Coordinates of C-alpha atoms in Angstrom, one line a residue:
M263 CA 77.5 101.7 82.0
P264 CA 79.1 102.0 78.5
W265 CA 82.9 101.3 78.5
D266 CA 83.6 104.8 77.1
S267 CA 81.4 106.8 79.5
G268 CA 84.4 108.2 81.3
R269 CA 84.4 106.4 84.7
W270 CA 85.6 102.8 84.3
D271 CA 89.1 103.7 83.1
L272 CA 89.7 106.1 86.1
G273 CA 90.1 103.2 88.5
R274 CA 86.8 104.0 90.2
W275 CA 83.4 102.5 90.3
D276 CA 81.1 104.2 92.7
S277 CA 78.4 102.1 94.3
A278 CA 76.3 105.2 95.1
G279 CA 73.9 104.4 92.2
I280 CA 73.5 100.8 93.1
K281 CA 70.3 100.0 95.0
R282 CA 69.4 96.8 96.8
K283 CA 66.4 94.9 95.4
K284 CA 63.1 95.9 96.9
T285 CA 61.5 93.1 98.9
K286 CA 58.6 93.0 101.2
H287 CA 60.7 93.1 104.4
K288 CA 63.9 94.9 103.4
S289 CA 64.5 98.6 102.7
T290 CA 66.4 99.9 99.7
M291 CA 70.0 100.8 100.4
K292 CA 71.0 103.8 98.3
H293 CA 74.7 103.7 99.1
Q294 CA 77.0 101.0 100.6
Q295 CA 79.4 103.0 102.8
Y296 CA 81.5 99.9 103.5
Y297 CA 82.2 99.3 99.8
P298 CA 85.2 101.2 98.4
S299 CA 85.0 103.5 95.4
R300 CA 88.4 102.6 93.9
I301 CA 88.4 99.4 91.8
A302 CA 91.7 98.2 93.3
A303 CA 90.2 98.6 96.8
Q304 CA 87.0 96.8 95.7
V305 CA 89.0 93.8 94.6
A306 CA 90.7 93.7 98.0
W307 CA 87.4 94.1 99.7
L308 CA 85.8 91.3 97.7
T309 CA 88.8 89.0 98.3
N310 CA 88.6 89.5 102.1
F311 CA 84.8 89.0 102.1
R312 CA 85.1 85.8 99.9
D313 CA 87.9 84.3 102.0
K314 CA 86.3 84.9 105.4
L315 CA 82.6 84.4 104.8
P316 CA 82.7 80.6 104.8
G317 CA 84.1 80.6 108.3
Y318 CA 81.0 82.3 109.6
T319 CA 78.5 80.0 107.8
T320 CA 77.3 78.2 110.9
V321 CA 77.4 81.0 113.4
L322 CA 75.3 83.2 111.1
G323 CA 72.8 80.4 110.4
F324 CA 73.3 80.2 106.6
T325 CA 73.5 77.0 104.5
S326 CA 76.6 76.0 102.6
G327 CA 74.6 76.5 99.4
Q328 CA 73.8 80.1 100.2
V329 CA 77.4 80.9 101.0
T330 CA 78.8 79.0 98.0
A331 CA 76.5 81.1 95.7
I332 CA 77.7 84.4 97.2
V333 CA 81.4 83.3 97.0
A334 CA 80.8 82.5 93.3
D335 CA 79.5 86.0 92.8
A336 CA 82.5 87.5 94.6
N337 CA 84.9 85.3 92.6
W338 CA 83.5 86.5 89.3
L339 CA 83.6 90.1 90.3
I340 CA 87.3 89.7 91.5
Y341 CA 88.1 88.3 88.0
V342 CA 86.2 91.0 86.1
L343 CA 87.5 93.9 88.1
G344 CA 91.0 92.5 88.3
A345 CA 92.5 90.4 85.5
W346 CA 89.8 91.0 82.9
L347 CA 89.6 94.8 83.3
S348 CA 93.4 95.1 83.4
A349 CA 93.6 93.2 80.1
V350 CA 90.9 95.4 78.6
R351 CA 92.9 98.5 79.6
T352 CA 96.0 97.1 78.1
W353 CA 94.2 96.2 74.8
A354 CA 92.3 99.5 74.5
P355 CA 95.2 101.6 73.1
S356 CA 95.5 99.2 70.1
T357 CA 92.0 100.3 69.1
T358 CA 93.0 103.9 69.1
D359 CA 96.1 103.0 67.0
Y360 CA 93.9 101.1 64.5
V361 CA 91.5 104.0 64.1
K362 CA 94.4 106.3 63.4
D363 CA 96.2 104.0 61.0
I364 CA 93.1 103.0 59.1
Q365 CA 92.3 106.7 58.4
T366 CA 95.7 108.3 57.8
G367 CA 98.4 105.6 58.2
D368 CA 100.2 103.3 55.7
G369 CA 99.8 99.6 55.1
D370 CA 96.8 97.4 55.8
P371 CA 96.5 97.0 59.6
V372 CA 94.6 94.0 61.0
L373 CA 91.6 94.8 63.1
P374 CA 92.6 94.3 66.7
V375 CA 90.9 91.4 68.5
F376 CA 90.6 91.3 72.3
T377 CA 91.4 88.0 74.0
A378 CA 90.1 87.8 77.5
P379 CA 92.4 86.2 80.1
T380 CA 91.3 82.7 81.3
P381 CA 89.5 82.8 84.7
P382 CA 91.1 80.9 87.5
T383 CA 90.1 77.3 88.0
G384 CA 86.7 77.1 89.6
V385 CA 85.7 80.6 88.7
A386 CA 82.8 80.9 86.3
A387 CA 80.5 83.6 85.0
V388 CA 77.4 84.3 87.1
P389 CA 74.1 86.0 86.2
A390 CA 74.0 89.8 86.1
G391 CA 73.6 91.6 89.4
A392 CA 76.4 89.9 91.4
L393 CA 77.2 93.0 93.4
L394 CA 73.5 93.6 94.2
R395 CA 73.3 90.0 95.5
I396 CA 76.3 90.5 97.7
F397 CA 74.8 93.8 99.1
D398 CA 71.6 91.9 99.9
F399 CA 73.5 89.1 101.5
V400 CA 75.5 91.6 103.7
Q401 CA 72.1 92.9 105.0
D402 CA 71.1 89.3 105.7
I403 CA 74.3 88.9 107.6
K404 CA 73.6 92.0 109.8
E405 CA 70.1 90.7 110.5
A406 CA 71.3 87.3 111.5
A407 CA 71.0 86.3 115.2
G408 CA 74.6 85.3 115.4
Y409 CA 75.9 88.6 113.9
T410 CA 78.3 90.6 116.0
E411 CA 80.2 93.8 115.3
Q412 CA 83.4 91.8 115.4
I413 CA 82.2 89.6 112.6
G414 CA 81.1 92.7 110.6
T415 CA 84.5 94.3 111.1
D416 CA 86.3 91.1 110.0
L417 CA 84.1 90.8 106.9
G418 CA 84.6 94.5 106.1
V419 CA 80.8 95.3 106.1
V420 CA 80.8 97.9 108.8
G421 CA 80.4 101.4 107.2
S422 CA 79.9 104.9 108.3
E423 CA 76.2 104.3 108.8
D424 CA 77.2 102.0 111.6
A425 CA 79.8 104.4 112.9
A426 CA 77.2 106.9 113.9
D427 CA 76.3 104.7 116.9
H428 CA 80.0 104.4 117.9
P429 CA 81.6 107.8 118.6
V430 CA 84.8 106.1 119.8
P431 CA 86.6 102.9 118.9
Q432 CA 86.2 99.8 121.0
V433 CA 89.3 98.1 122.3
K434 CA 90.1 94.8 124.1
L435 CA 93.4 94.1 125.8
K436 CA 95.0 90.6 126.2
V437 CA 98.4 89.9 127.8
E438 CA 100.5 87.4 125.8
Q439 CA 104.0 86.0 126.4
G440 CA 106.6 87.6 124.1
P441 CA 110.3 86.8 123.4
A442 CA 111.7 89.1 126.2
C443 CA 108.6 89.8 128.4
Q444 CA 104.9 89.8 128.2
C445 CA 103.3 91.7 125.3
V446 CA 99.8 93.3 125.0
R447 CA 97.5 92.5 122.1
L448 CA 95.0 95.3 121.3
T449 CA 92.0 94.1 119.4
F450 CA 90.0 97.1 118.2
Y451 CA 86.9 97.9 116.2
K452 CA 87.0 101.0 114.0
Y453 CA 83.4 100.9 112.8
G454 CA 83.9 102.0 109.2
H455 CA 86.7 104.5 109.9
M456 CA 90.1 104.2 108.1
G457 CA 92.1 103.5 111.2
V458 CA 92.8 104.4 114.8
V459 CA 95.5 106.3 116.7
I460 CA 96.9 104.4 119.6
E461 CA 98.7 106.1 122.5
S462 CA 100.1 104.5 125.7
R463 CA 101.2 105.7 129.1
R464 CA 103.5 104.0 131.6
G465 CA 104.4 105.3 135.1
G466 CA 101.1 106.6 136.3
A467 CA 98.8 109.6 135.8
S468 CA 101.8 112.0 135.9
A469 CA 103.6 110.3 133.0
P470 CA 103.1 111.7 129.4
W471 CA 101.1 109.9 126.8
E472 CA 103.3 108.2 124.2
F473 CA 102.3 107.9 120.5
L474 CA 102.5 104.2 119.5
T475 CA 101.0 103.9 116.0
I476 CA 98.4 104.6 113.5
Q477 CA 96.8 101.2 112.8
T478 CA 94.4 100.4 110.0
E479 CA 94.0 96.7 110.7
S480 CA 93.3 94.9 114.0
P481 CA 95.0 93.7 116.1
Y482 CA 98.0 95.7 117.2
V483 CA 100.6 94.0 119.4
D484 CA 102.6 96.2 121.9
E485 CA 106.0 94.5 122.1
R486 CA 107.9 97.1 124.0
T487 CA 110.3 96.0 126.6
L488 CA 109.7 96.8 130.3
L489 CA 110.8 100.3 131.4
V490 CA 112.7 98.6 134.2
A491 CA 114.0 95.1 133.4
G492 CA 112.5 92.5 135.6
Q493 CA 109.9 94.8 137.1
P494 CA 106.1 94.5 136.3
E495 CA 104.5 97.7 135.0
V496 CA 101.0 99.0 134.4
R497 CA 100.3 100.0 130.7
E498 CA 97.5 102.4 129.9
Y499 CA 96.0 102.8 126.4
R500 CA 93.6 105.2 124.7
L501 CA 92.4 105.2 121.1
R502 CA 90.7 107.6 118.7
Y503 CA 89.7 107.4 115.1
W504 CA 92.0 108.3 112.2
D505 CA 90.7 109.2 108.7
K506 CA 92.5 110.5 105.6
G507 CA 95.6 111.5 107.6
T508 CA 93.8 113.2 110.4
P509 CA 93.0 112.0 114.0
N510 CA 89.4 112.8 114.9
G511 CA 86.8 112.2 117.6
E512 CA 87.2 111.7 121.3
W513 CA 89.6 109.4 123.0
T514 CA 88.3 106.2 124.4
D515 CA 88.2 105.6 128.1
I516 CA 91.6 104.5 129.4
A517 CA 92.2 100.8 129.3
K518 CA 94.9 99.3 131.5
V519 CA 96.7 96.1 132.0
T520 CA 99.7 94.8 134.0
V521 CA 102.6 93.5 132.1
A522 CA 105.1 91.1 133.8
P523 CA 108.7 90.0 133.0

């Protein structure tokens, strides 16, 4: 895409037009729902993917060489979309000033020259098609025998195409010892949605549901003190999806756990 085509400087780069390479055994992916449209969010996605992927090398059955190559692709994209593109945007107004001065201004302005920022140590240019290779690798990840939805959520590769099979979030509860009493860790899976709404109830079925939080990252730790000091209590939880400021979908089944002093 030419630099002056009207999209790159808006802080967006839509992956809708990017297609996976056609192979004998893989279908073409027209749009990667898990990949953000805003450039700043893409840098964050790539950073999370790069940082966490090596930890799943063995469980997913990849070689260190395969993962190293994809990490190199991610590193270069992070540099290009981050430091390099930011420098280009800062430099671009000088070209407009030069065009104006050379036509109607005074003096003898020097032609502006762009100096790219130095990539971080260990980051080097890669062949064209880095994002396509990452998209292909994501598909390989999802086809791996060791792949789980938890891994997909952690890597950020679960999109709305996956969400169709999950009308409600999934949640797991774990009791942990907190500073004043036991706490509850809620590990949830939002399947491509922006977040979840979490409500809780204490005191039985007649008690009202209490809004706890809107959570975009798992886990959430419920650190509330006991209703009655020194007395164990049953805590019930339910979750539903949250997208663009609006709760949506059905509530999950009620999950409950006993919290002790």
